[in-house]
Amino acid sequence: MLGGALEAEFRACVHCGLCLENCPTYVQLGVEMDSPRGRIVLMRGVLEGAIDESAEVRRHIDQCLGCRACETACPSGVQYGDLLERYRSTTRPIAGPQSRLLDFLLFSIFPDRRRLGRWVAMGRLSRAIGVDAFLRELDLNRLLPAWMQRLMAMLPSDGGQTEPLVDRYPAMGKLKGCAELFIGCVGEAIFASTNRATVRVLNRNGIEVSCPPTQTCCGAIHAHGGRLDEAREYARRNIIEFAGDDPIVTNIAGCGAMLKEYGRLLADDEEFAARAARFSARVRDVSEFLAQGDLAPFSRPLAAKVTYHDACHLCHAQGVRRQPRELLRAIPGLELIELSESEMCCGAAGTYNLTQPELSSELARRKLGCIEQTGARIVATGNAGCIMQIRTAVAEAGQSIEVVHPIELLDRAYGGA
Ligand code: SF4
Ligand code: SF4
């Protein structure tokens, strides 16, 4: 028997099945063991020793996106994301194919934005000189592992490193407050321009922004892969680095969700528990932060039909749904069209598009189908992974739909740089 808090968490599931139709893998595959209810039965059975952790069991658990749509749907308050992380921490270090190169990439390159930046620069260079086009032309890309093909396809050509970030950006006009910016690893290595747009929009709204220079990875990749000790170490380093009292603002839903979990992650750490809880209480998604007050007047209307995709780690993990929509509707000329299945995962799910490329692509195509129905030419979404995933689906379908972070649309309406 499990006993203790974990037992109580599993017992919270009363097997009602109300989560099933909200689970993307159940909707896509129609298999009970690929639903939250089925996976809870499997995880509990393995941990209690009643079920062997066979390849089939692993497949069902690995196919979980960790999107937490089941938590939104569950009337019993099952903390599915926490159960999954704890299960993975006691069974295997990571879901998905056990490729040493993939592990190295996920756990050594991705969390280090400088190393990741160098890999991204190499990837962009190889695309610029036509290496991946050459491989595709000769059909040689099929010889590469599926995750590597996805990675090559997803790398955006623009948005990379511009000028280095400085420690402090003063507010424009009357000072209304201060914020510390969490820049993220993928965020800064691949979407540096989104971080710059975030700083400009905050400054225009009277917010002085500081960027703690030695801030590190949020630890989400490690936590979701069950490497909780490594995630805790990243959390401690960030808590030390963001030592002040100002709000901590991020534009990346996945990082924001993780930063808000530090209190729980370090609850048993005598030295850090209280500091972690205080740190998490300071974290805000940039849309949450800006929607708290009146926006500064915009200088340029943006006549465009825009739809909005709810990133899972913003809507399900953080409960942030209203604020990004309010900000987009505030832009003069912008028409916001609601997206059907907006809260259904696009298949990005952290590193899922690398570990489960086929199912991930199916979900991306499903998302694109919903986007096409809106007639919008711009999709806004608050997570770097979703942006890459949906952009890839758009490109593969030969569409010309722009996929951006909402903050970039606000920045355009303020006149940009
Ligand atoms: S996770 Fe929640 S919604 Fe799903 S079966 Fe269990 S109790 Fe019902
Ligand atoms: S986290 Fe997402 S994919 Fe996994 S069981 Fe819950 S709803 Fe399904």
Short mmCIF file of C-alpha atoms and ligand atoms in Angstrom, two decimals:
data_model
loop_
_atom_site.label_atom_id
_atom_site.label_comp_id
_atom_site.label_asym_id
_atom_site.label_seq_id
_atom_site.Cartn_x
_atom_site.Cartn_y
_atom_site.Cartn_z
CA MET A 1 0.00 0.00 0.00
CA LEU A 2 1.11 3.55 -0.67
CA GLY A 3 -0.10 5.33 2.45
CA GLY A 4 0.23 9.00 3.32
CA ALA A 5 -0.44 12.01 1.13
CA LEU A 6 0.15 10.14 -2.13
CA GLU A 7 -2.46 7.52 -1.24
CA ALA A 8 -4.93 10.34 -0.44
CA GLU A 9 -4.19 12.00 -3.78
CA PHE A 10 -4.91 8.78 -5.68
CA ARG A 11 -8.04 8.17 -3.60
CA ALA A 12 -9.41 11.58 -4.64
CA CYS A 13 -10.22 10.02 -8.02
CA VAL A 14 -13.73 8.57 -7.78
CA HIS A 15 -13.60 7.21 -11.36
CA CYS A 16 -16.55 9.33 -12.50
CA GLY A 17 -15.07 9.80 -16.00
CA LEU A 18 -16.00 13.49 -16.24
CA CYS A 19 -12.44 14.25 -17.32
CA LEU A 20 -12.42 11.88 -20.28
CA GLU A 21 -13.82 14.15 -22.98
CA ASN A 22 -11.40 16.89 -21.93
CA CYS A 23 -8.35 14.67 -22.31
CA PRO A 24 -6.70 15.18 -25.72
CA THR A 25 -5.19 11.70 -25.86
CA TYR A 26 -8.50 10.05 -24.96
CA VAL A 27 -10.33 12.18 -27.52
CA GLN A 28 -7.73 11.31 -30.16
CA LEU A 29 -7.22 7.62 -29.36
CA GLY A 30 -10.49 6.61 -27.66
CA VAL A 31 -8.63 4.25 -25.28
CA GLU A 32 -9.50 4.14 -21.56
CA MET A 33 -5.85 3.63 -20.58
CA ASP A 34 -5.01 6.83 -22.47
CA SER A 35 -7.45 8.78 -20.31
CA PRO A 36 -6.76 10.42 -16.92
CA ARG A 37 -8.92 7.84 -15.14
CA GLY A 38 -7.13 4.94 -16.84
CA ARG A 39 -3.69 6.37 -16.16
CA ILE A 40 -4.52 6.95 -12.50
CA VAL A 41 -5.45 3.26 -12.22
CA LEU A 42 -2.19 2.27 -13.95
CA MET A 43 0.04 4.56 -11.89
CA ARG A 44 -1.50 3.49 -8.61
CA GLY A 45 -1.31 -0.18 -9.61
CA VAL A 46 2.39 0.10 -10.47
CA LEU A 47 3.26 2.01 -7.31
CA GLU A 48 1.37 -0.52 -5.17
CA GLY A 49 3.06 -3.41 -6.95
CA ALA A 50 -0.22 -4.78 -8.31
CA ILE A 51 0.71 -4.05 -11.96
CA ASP A 52 4.07 -4.58 -13.66
CA GLU A 53 5.49 -1.52 -15.34
CA SER A 54 5.40 -3.20 -18.75
CA ALA A 55 6.21 -1.53 -22.06
CA GLU A 56 2.48 -1.17 -22.68
CA VAL A 57 1.89 0.54 -19.33
CA ARG A 58 4.82 2.86 -20.03
CA ARG A 59 3.40 3.71 -23.45
CA HIS A 60 0.08 4.82 -21.96
CA ILE A 61 1.80 6.95 -19.33
CA ASP A 62 4.33 8.35 -21.81
CA GLN A 63 1.50 9.34 -24.14
CA CYS A 64 0.12 11.67 -21.46
CA LEU A 65 0.78 15.27 -22.45
CA GLY A 66 0.87 16.52 -18.87
CA CYS A 67 -1.50 19.23 -20.12
CA ARG A 68 -3.63 19.13 -16.93
CA ALA A 69 -6.92 19.59 -18.79
CA CYS A 70 -8.13 16.76 -16.55
CA GLU A 71 -7.52 18.93 -13.49
CA THR A 72 -9.78 21.64 -14.91
CA ALA A 73 -12.52 19.09 -15.59
CA CYS A 74 -12.23 17.08 -12.37
CA PRO A 75 -14.91 17.82 -9.73
CA SER A 76 -12.91 15.92 -7.08
CA GLY A 77 -9.84 18.14 -7.29
CA VAL A 78 -7.45 15.39 -8.39
CA GLN A 79 -3.97 16.91 -8.68
CA TYR A 80 -3.09 14.91 -11.75
CA GLY A 81 0.06 16.88 -12.71
CA ASP A 82 1.54 16.31 -9.26
CA LEU A 83 0.65 12.59 -9.37
CA LEU A 84 2.31 12.23 -12.76
CA GLU A 85 5.51 13.96 -11.67
CA ARG A 86 5.74 11.88 -8.50
CA TYR A 87 5.02 8.70 -10.40
CA ARG A 88 7.74 9.48 -12.94
CA SER A 89 10.18 10.35 -10.16
CA THR A 90 9.77 6.90 -8.64
CA THR A 91 9.73 4.84 -11.82
CA ARG A 92 11.77 6.15 -14.72
CA PRO A 93 13.68 9.40 -15.22
CA ILE A 94 11.90 10.50 -18.41
CA ALA A 95 8.93 9.59 -20.58
CA GLY A 96 9.52 8.74 -24.21
CA PRO A 97 12.28 7.08 -26.20
CA GLN A 98 15.38 6.48 -24.17
CA SER A 99 17.78 8.15 -26.51
CA ARG A 100 20.98 9.39 -24.92
CA LEU A 101 21.21 12.22 -27.40
CA LEU A 102 17.63 13.28 -26.70
CA ASP A 103 18.25 13.11 -22.94
CA PHE A 104 21.39 15.19 -23.38
CA LEU A 105 19.47 17.74 -25.41
CA LEU A 106 16.52 17.94 -23.00
CA PHE A 107 18.38 17.96 -19.71
CA SER A 108 21.75 19.52 -20.54
CA ILE A 109 21.22 21.83 -23.52
CA PHE A 110 17.64 23.12 -23.17
CA PRO A 111 18.04 24.35 -19.57
CA ASP A 112 21.17 26.36 -20.41
CA ARG A 113 20.15 29.31 -22.55
CA ARG A 114 23.71 30.10 -23.65
CA ARG A 115 24.40 26.56 -24.86
CA LEU A 116 20.93 26.37 -26.36
CA GLY A 117 21.56 29.71 -28.08
CA ARG A 118 24.66 28.28 -29.76
CA TRP A 119 22.70 25.20 -30.95
CA VAL A 120 19.91 27.42 -32.22
CA ALA A 121 22.42 29.60 -34.08
CA MET A 122 23.91 26.48 -35.71
CA GLY A 123 20.43 25.26 -36.65
CA ARG A 124 19.54 28.61 -38.19
CA LEU A 125 22.83 28.69 -40.08
CA SER A 126 22.29 25.19 -41.46
CA ARG A 127 18.84 26.25 -42.62
CA ALA A 128 20.18 29.48 -44.14
CA ILE A 129 22.78 27.61 -46.20
CA GLY A 130 20.21 25.02 -47.24
CA VAL A 131 21.35 21.91 -45.32
CA ASP A 132 17.87 20.81 -44.22
CA ALA A 133 16.38 21.65 -47.65
CA PHE A 134 19.12 19.50 -49.20
CA LEU A 135 18.32 16.59 -46.83
CA ARG A 136 14.61 16.88 -47.64
CA GLU A 137 15.28 17.09 -51.37
CA LEU A 138 17.14 13.76 -51.28
CA ASP A 139 14.69 12.32 -48.73
CA LEU A 140 17.63 11.80 -46.38
CA ASN A 141 15.88 13.48 -43.46
CA ARG A 142 13.86 10.26 -43.05
CA LEU A 143 17.04 8.59 -41.84
CA LEU A 144 17.09 10.91 -38.82
CA PRO A 145 15.16 10.02 -35.63
CA ALA A 146 11.59 11.39 -35.68
CA TRP A 147 12.32 13.78 -32.81
CA MET A 148 15.26 15.26 -34.70
CA GLN A 149 13.09 15.81 -37.77
CA ARG A 150 10.53 17.61 -35.57
CA LEU A 151 13.22 19.73 -34.00
CA MET A 152 14.57 20.80 -37.40
CA ALA A 153 11.07 21.57 -38.64
CA MET A 154 10.14 23.61 -35.55
CA LEU A 155 13.11 25.94 -35.32
CA PRO A 156 11.84 29.42 -36.22
CA SER A 157 13.97 31.41 -38.66
CA ASP A 158 13.49 34.68 -36.80
CA GLY A 159 13.03 35.96 -33.25
CA GLY A 160 16.52 35.05 -32.03
CA GLN A 161 19.11 36.96 -30.11
CA THR A 162 19.07 40.69 -30.68
CA GLU A 163 20.94 43.01 -28.34
CA PRO A 164 21.94 41.40 -25.01
CA LEU A 165 19.55 42.09 -22.14
CA VAL A 166 20.74 44.65 -19.60
CA ASP A 167 20.04 44.54 -15.87
CA ARG A 168 17.51 47.40 -15.71
CA TYR A 169 15.04 49.08 -18.08
CA PRO A 170 13.54 52.33 -16.74
CA ALA A 171 9.82 53.04 -17.03
CA MET A 172 8.57 55.51 -19.62
CA GLY A 173 6.67 58.44 -18.15
CA LYS A 174 5.39 58.27 -14.59
CA LEU A 175 6.76 55.33 -12.58
CA LYS A 176 3.88 53.05 -11.56
CA GLY A 177 5.80 50.04 -10.29
CA CYS A 178 8.68 47.62 -10.74
CA ALA A 179 8.90 44.04 -11.98
CA GLU A 180 11.59 41.41 -12.39
CA LEU A 181 11.54 39.59 -15.72
CA PHE A 182 11.99 35.82 -15.91
CA ILE A 183 13.33 35.31 -19.43
CA GLY A 184 13.34 31.50 -19.83
CA CYS A 185 15.83 29.28 -21.68
CA VAL A 186 13.92 28.59 -24.89
CA GLY A 187 12.34 32.01 -24.36
CA GLU A 188 15.65 33.87 -24.59
CA ALA A 189 17.47 31.53 -26.98
CA ILE A 190 14.67 31.31 -29.55
CA PHE A 191 12.20 34.12 -28.77
CA ALA A 192 14.49 36.90 -27.59
CA SER A 193 12.36 39.39 -29.53
CA THR A 194 9.32 38.46 -27.39
CA ASN A 195 11.29 39.25 -24.24
CA ARG A 196 12.27 42.65 -25.73
CA ALA A 197 8.64 43.32 -26.67
CA THR A 198 7.62 42.43 -23.09
CA VAL A 199 10.12 44.91 -21.66
CA ARG A 200 8.92 47.68 -24.03
CA VAL A 201 5.22 47.12 -23.21
CA LEU A 202 5.91 47.07 -19.47
CA ASN A 203 8.06 50.22 -19.73
CA ARG A 204 5.34 52.02 -21.72
CA ASN A 205 2.95 51.16 -18.93
CA GLY A 206 5.15 52.82 -16.33
CA ILE A 207 6.87 49.66 -15.09
CA GLU A 208 10.60 49.59 -14.44
CA VAL A 209 11.91 46.16 -15.43
CA SER A 210 14.96 44.40 -14.05
CA CYS A 211 16.43 41.18 -15.44
CA PRO A 212 18.46 39.29 -12.81
CA PRO A 213 21.48 38.31 -14.92
CA THR A 214 22.27 34.88 -13.49
CA GLN A 215 18.69 33.60 -13.34
CA THR A 216 18.48 30.01 -14.51
CA CYS A 217 16.10 27.45 -16.00
CA CYS A 218 12.73 27.16 -14.20
CA GLY A 219 13.25 23.37 -13.94
CA ALA A 220 9.99 22.43 -15.70
CA ILE A 221 11.60 19.97 -18.12
CA HIS A 222 13.17 18.14 -15.19
CA ALA A 223 10.03 18.16 -13.04
CA HIS A 224 7.81 16.88 -15.85
CA GLY A 225 10.37 14.15 -16.59
CA GLY A 226 10.35 13.06 -12.92
CA ARG A 227 13.79 14.52 -12.13
CA LEU A 228 12.48 16.34 -9.09
CA ASP A 229 15.82 16.76 -7.29
CA GLU A 230 17.28 18.59 -10.27
CA ALA A 231 14.12 20.73 -10.55
CA ARG A 232 14.50 21.62 -6.85
CA GLU A 233 18.08 22.70 -7.42
CA TYR A 234 17.02 25.06 -10.23
CA ALA A 235 14.26 26.38 -7.96
CA ARG A 236 16.72 27.17 -5.14
CA ARG A 237 19.02 29.01 -7.55
CA ASN A 238 16.19 31.17 -8.88
CA ILE A 239 14.90 31.91 -5.37
CA ILE A 240 18.37 33.21 -4.46
CA GLU A 241 18.61 35.21 -7.68
CA PHE A 242 15.15 36.87 -7.41
CA ALA A 243 15.75 38.04 -3.87
CA GLY A 244 13.58 41.21 -3.84
CA ASP A 245 9.87 41.75 -3.29
CA ASP A 246 8.77 42.94 -6.73
CA PRO A 247 6.46 40.81 -8.89
CA ILE A 248 8.24 38.25 -11.06
CA VAL A 249 6.82 38.48 -14.57
CA THR A 250 7.16 35.93 -17.37
CA ASN A 251 5.70 35.61 -20.86
CA ILE A 252 6.12 31.81 -21.02
CA ALA A 253 3.17 29.83 -19.65
CA GLY A 254 5.20 26.67 -19.01
CA CYS A 255 7.84 28.53 -16.99
CA GLY A 256 5.22 30.58 -15.13
CA ALA A 257 3.36 27.44 -14.08
CA MET A 258 6.60 25.91 -12.79
CA LEU A 259 7.67 29.05 -10.92
CA LYS A 260 4.26 29.14 -9.22
CA GLU A 261 4.88 25.55 -8.08
CA TYR A 262 8.14 26.23 -6.22
CA GLY A 263 6.26 26.49 -2.93
CA ARG A 264 4.95 22.95 -3.37
CA LEU A 265 8.21 21.62 -4.82
CA LEU A 266 10.25 22.80 -1.82
CA ALA A 267 7.59 22.35 0.87
CA ASP A 268 9.78 19.83 2.73
CA ASP A 269 12.98 21.87 2.45
CA GLU A 270 13.62 23.42 5.86
CA GLU A 271 15.80 26.19 4.55
CA PHE A 272 13.81 27.09 1.45
CA ALA A 273 10.14 26.22 2.10
CA ALA A 274 9.02 29.66 3.29
CA ARG A 275 11.15 31.50 0.71
CA ALA A 276 9.79 29.25 -2.05
CA ALA A 277 6.18 29.98 -1.05
CA ARG A 278 6.92 33.75 -1.05
CA PHE A 279 8.66 33.46 -4.42
CA SER A 280 5.70 31.62 -5.99
CA ALA A 281 3.25 34.19 -4.65
CA ARG A 282 5.16 36.90 -6.56
CA VAL A 283 4.96 35.19 -9.97
CA ARG A 284 2.62 36.61 -12.62
CA ASP A 285 2.10 35.83 -16.25
CA VAL A 286 2.66 39.09 -18.15
CA SER A 287 -1.03 39.14 -19.16
CA GLU A 288 -2.10 38.80 -15.51
CA PHE A 289 0.26 41.56 -14.52
CA LEU A 290 -0.82 44.03 -17.21
CA ALA A 291 -4.55 43.33 -16.83
CA GLN A 292 -4.39 44.40 -13.17
CA GLY A 293 -4.41 48.07 -14.13
CA ASP A 294 -5.37 50.45 -16.94
CA LEU A 295 -3.28 50.14 -20.07
CA ALA A 296 -1.38 53.15 -21.41
CA PRO A 297 -3.04 54.50 -24.61
CA PHE A 298 -2.03 52.76 -27.85
CA SER A 299 -0.52 54.75 -30.71
CA ARG A 300 -1.34 52.46 -33.69
CA PRO A 301 -4.55 50.62 -34.48
CA LEU A 302 -4.14 47.00 -35.55
CA ALA A 303 -6.87 46.13 -38.05
CA ALA A 304 -6.73 42.33 -37.90
CA LYS A 305 -8.83 39.27 -37.14
CA VAL A 306 -7.09 37.44 -34.33
CA THR A 307 -7.90 34.21 -32.56
CA TYR A 308 -6.48 33.07 -29.24
CA HIS A 309 -5.25 29.60 -28.26
CA ASP A 310 -5.19 28.91 -24.50
CA ALA A 311 -1.81 27.42 -23.64
CA CYS A 312 -2.42 24.51 -21.23
CA HIS A 313 0.03 25.79 -18.65
CA LEU A 314 -1.70 29.16 -18.66
CA CYS A 315 -5.36 28.08 -18.55
CA HIS A 316 -5.26 24.69 -16.79
CA ALA A 317 -2.17 25.13 -14.60
CA GLN A 318 -2.53 28.85 -13.75
CA GLY A 319 -6.22 29.54 -14.36
CA VAL A 320 -5.36 32.51 -16.61
CA ARG A 321 -7.99 32.83 -19.35
CA ARG A 322 -9.67 36.22 -19.12
CA GLN A 323 -6.62 38.49 -18.98
CA PRO A 324 -4.98 37.77 -22.38
CA ARG A 325 -8.36 38.20 -24.07
CA GLU A 326 -8.95 41.52 -22.30
CA LEU A 327 -5.57 42.80 -23.42
CA LEU A 328 -6.14 41.75 -27.03
CA ARG A 329 -9.62 43.32 -27.10
CA ALA A 330 -8.13 46.57 -25.81
CA ILE A 331 -6.07 46.97 -29.02
CA PRO A 332 -7.88 49.42 -31.35
CA GLY A 333 -9.07 47.77 -34.58
CA LEU A 334 -8.33 44.21 -33.44
CA GLU A 335 -11.23 41.76 -33.75
CA LEU A 336 -10.88 38.77 -31.42
CA ILE A 337 -12.59 35.62 -32.68
CA GLU A 338 -13.02 32.78 -30.21
CA LEU A 339 -11.41 29.46 -31.16
CA SER A 340 -13.30 26.21 -30.74
CA GLU A 341 -11.43 23.68 -28.56
CA SER A 342 -9.26 26.59 -27.46
CA GLU A 343 -8.23 24.80 -24.25
CA MET A 344 -7.34 21.55 -26.03
CA CYS A 345 -3.57 20.99 -26.10
CA CYS A 346 -1.86 21.75 -29.44
CA GLY A 347 0.53 18.82 -28.86
CA ALA A 348 3.56 20.91 -27.89
CA ALA A 349 3.36 20.07 -24.17
CA GLY A 350 6.92 20.90 -23.19
CA THR A 351 9.03 18.30 -24.94
CA TYR A 352 6.14 16.06 -26.03
CA ASN A 353 6.57 17.08 -29.66
CA LEU A 354 10.04 15.49 -29.47
CA THR A 355 9.20 12.42 -27.37
CA GLN A 356 5.84 11.62 -29.04
CA PRO A 357 6.15 13.24 -32.48
CA GLU A 358 3.30 11.40 -34.22
CA LEU A 359 0.56 12.02 -31.65
CA SER A 360 1.88 15.53 -31.19
CA SER A 361 1.54 16.24 -34.93
CA GLU A 362 -2.02 14.85 -34.97
CA LEU A 363 -2.99 17.26 -32.20
CA ALA A 364 -1.29 20.14 -34.02
CA ARG A 365 -3.29 19.39 -37.19
CA ARG A 366 -6.49 19.24 -35.14
CA LYS A 367 -5.63 22.64 -33.65
CA LEU A 368 -4.92 24.08 -37.08
CA GLY A 369 -8.29 22.84 -38.33
CA CYS A 370 -10.03 24.81 -35.56
CA ILE A 371 -7.91 27.88 -36.33
CA GLU A 372 -8.83 27.71 -40.02
CA GLN A 373 -12.53 27.71 -39.12
CA THR A 374 -12.18 31.12 -37.45
CA GLY A 375 -10.93 32.83 -40.62
CA ALA A 376 -8.36 34.69 -38.48
CA ARG A 377 -5.00 35.44 -40.06
CA ILE A 378 -3.25 35.78 -36.71
CA VAL A 379 -3.18 33.33 -33.79
CA ALA A 380 -2.04 34.62 -30.42
CA THR A 381 -0.89 32.29 -27.65
CA GLY A 382 1.09 32.80 -24.47
CA ASN A 383 3.66 30.03 -24.59
CA ALA A 384 6.86 29.64 -26.62
CA GLY A 385 6.28 25.90 -27.18
CA CYS A 386 2.75 26.43 -28.52
CA ILE A 387 4.00 29.15 -30.87
CA MET A 388 6.63 26.80 -32.36
CA GLN A 389 4.18 23.91 -32.57
CA ILE A 390 1.38 25.85 -34.29
CA ARG A 391 3.82 27.67 -36.59
CA THR A 392 5.14 24.30 -37.73
CA ALA A 393 1.63 23.00 -38.41
CA VAL A 394 0.83 26.18 -40.36
CA ALA A 395 4.02 25.86 -42.44
CA GLU A 396 3.47 22.16 -43.13
CA ALA A 397 -0.06 22.92 -44.33
CA GLY A 398 1.25 25.67 -46.62
CA GLN A 399 -0.87 28.28 -44.82
CA SER A 400 -0.02 31.93 -44.22
CA ILE A 401 -1.34 32.37 -40.69
CA GLU A 402 0.86 34.32 -38.31
CA VAL A 403 1.43 32.82 -34.83
CA VAL A 404 2.60 35.25 -32.18
CA HIS A 405 2.63 35.95 -28.47
CA PRO A 406 -0.14 38.42 -27.41
CA ILE A 407 2.52 40.75 -26.02
CA GLU A 408 3.91 41.21 -29.53
CA LEU A 409 0.54 42.47 -30.75
CA LEU A 410 0.40 44.92 -27.84
CA ASP A 411 3.94 46.01 -28.68
CA ARG A 412 2.97 46.62 -32.33
CA ALA A 413 0.00 48.71 -31.21
CA TYR A 414 2.43 50.77 -29.08
CA GLY A 415 4.65 51.33 -32.13
CA GLY A 416 7.21 48.58 -31.39
CA ALA A 417 10.87 49.41 -31.04
S1 SF4 B 1 -9.71 12.31 -12.37
FE1 SF4 B 1 -11.49 13.41 -11.53
S2 SF4 B 1 -12.90 13.61 -13.28
FE2 SF4 B 1 -11.40 12.03 -13.82
S3 SF4 B 1 -12.35 10.09 -13.23
FE3 SF4 B 1 -11.07 10.75 -11.48
S4 SF4 B 1 -12.50 11.93 -10.17
FE4 SF4 B 1 -13.50 11.73 -12.17
S1 SF4 B 2 -2.64 15.61 -18.44
FE1 SF4 B 2 -3.73 15.92 -20.39
S2 SF4 B 2 -3.19 14.11 -21.65
FE2 SF4 B 2 -2.62 13.62 -19.50
S3 SF4 B 2 -4.39 12.55 -18.69
FE3 SF4 B 2 -4.67 14.73 -18.17
S4 SF4 B 2 -5.88 15.60 -19.85
FE4 SF4 B 2 -5.08 13.60 -20.55
#
